[in-house]
């Protein structure tokens, strides 16, 4: 079922690209490539230290005559997760024993004393956003949401590799996220994009039972809820946009705004 969904979305996006001429060039196609800097809230590992690929294809549709309001949809491959290394030669916390650390361990993979946590979660994502563009600054602001389907999962925790995959149920198959987005035009069709993304519902709920190293060997239990938290830096190249040089100047003869303005049929003022 997962592969069928991915194939259907890919075919639908391709057909939308091919239909651009028929739609009087209303759709703007784009190619996206960049990096995710991510962490997982709730895993007790802090910092956007997990770096992964973020890229794919997109379509943008202007929704008003001036084309200052736009709606976009993307089909992306997005790599998320969390990672933390032990310092120097490795350090294992001997003060606390957590039996859950040894559950579902893949014994065929050697113990890694240098890794406290390395969670890799790869998604096929479909973000949908509404944007406002300031024509003369070349900046675009967007808000929206995203649906992600987990296609790969890998986890090393306290040096042990777990037997998990996208179908194991350890992590939820679907990730619903809220998105805030900022674009700045670098040159004509090329834009720099900064995106913030946060899961709206937990991607995992996990209970830990800790046996403390006190004289009574007390047991401490806690339940953690995991959320993907991602900051992305990407380059976006808009395939079929046309531009003209901005000739607006102030009374001192200085250009007002960016050098290249996006051409809007019937509205180029």
Phi, psi and omega in degrees: 000319180300314181294326178294318179298315181297316180296319180297316181294321179296317179294319180297319179293320178297317179296323178296321176298315183292338182270008184299314181299320180296326181273022176058037176061028179286326180277140177247117179275155181212152172244133187237136174207136179180203186233144166265138168243107193232162170214167175245114177291130178107350181265006180065019174245121188249146177112143180275068189260349180271119182252131181211167182284144171222118181189164180163214182236157180213161173229137177236136181236114173294142185241002174222168187297318179286349181058038173270338175251131184221152174242136181232151172223140182230155170239111191234154164253122189230123183257120183235181176144207184203146180209142174208130179261150170284148181290148173054241187275001180109146181211126179246130184288109182267358183278338183231133177246123179243107180305329182295344178294335186257006179280139173057038182276138175274100185288346179285347179258126182300149175297136182249099185287351182265354185244117174280317181205134173212098180252124178243120179232115181253134183234148159264122189241150173232093175278142175233123184226156168247134187238152168240128181249129171272105188304318190274344173262343182076012181259145180229135179243136183221151174225148179178201180218169182218144170251128179238140178248122182290125181242345179207137177220135179213139186217128169242123184228124185051039175088349182258133176273129182269153175273082178226157170209187185294341183255002186286338183088357177299314175247144181297145183290330184248138178235112177261124188231153170261147187227139166237141195219141178222129178241143171227136182282125178271312178195116179047247187284351186263126181235147170262131183239133172241127185228137174248137185216138182216134180295137179275334177230154181299141175270350178195145172236121186228137177256134177246135172246114182256133172258112184282156182268034176273172183301329182271356182052051183298151177254128178242128181245143174211152179244125181252137173252129184260139177225134172289134178226116192226138167242125184246141171239120188221157169255135179239126176249117180273121192289311192243030174274148175242149185227156172225157185284135180285120181253006179290129179227157176270186184292346178264004179081013180267140181295138179260110178098192182285162184291322185245127178253142179290133182284126180243114181306132176069004176208091180238026179260000000 
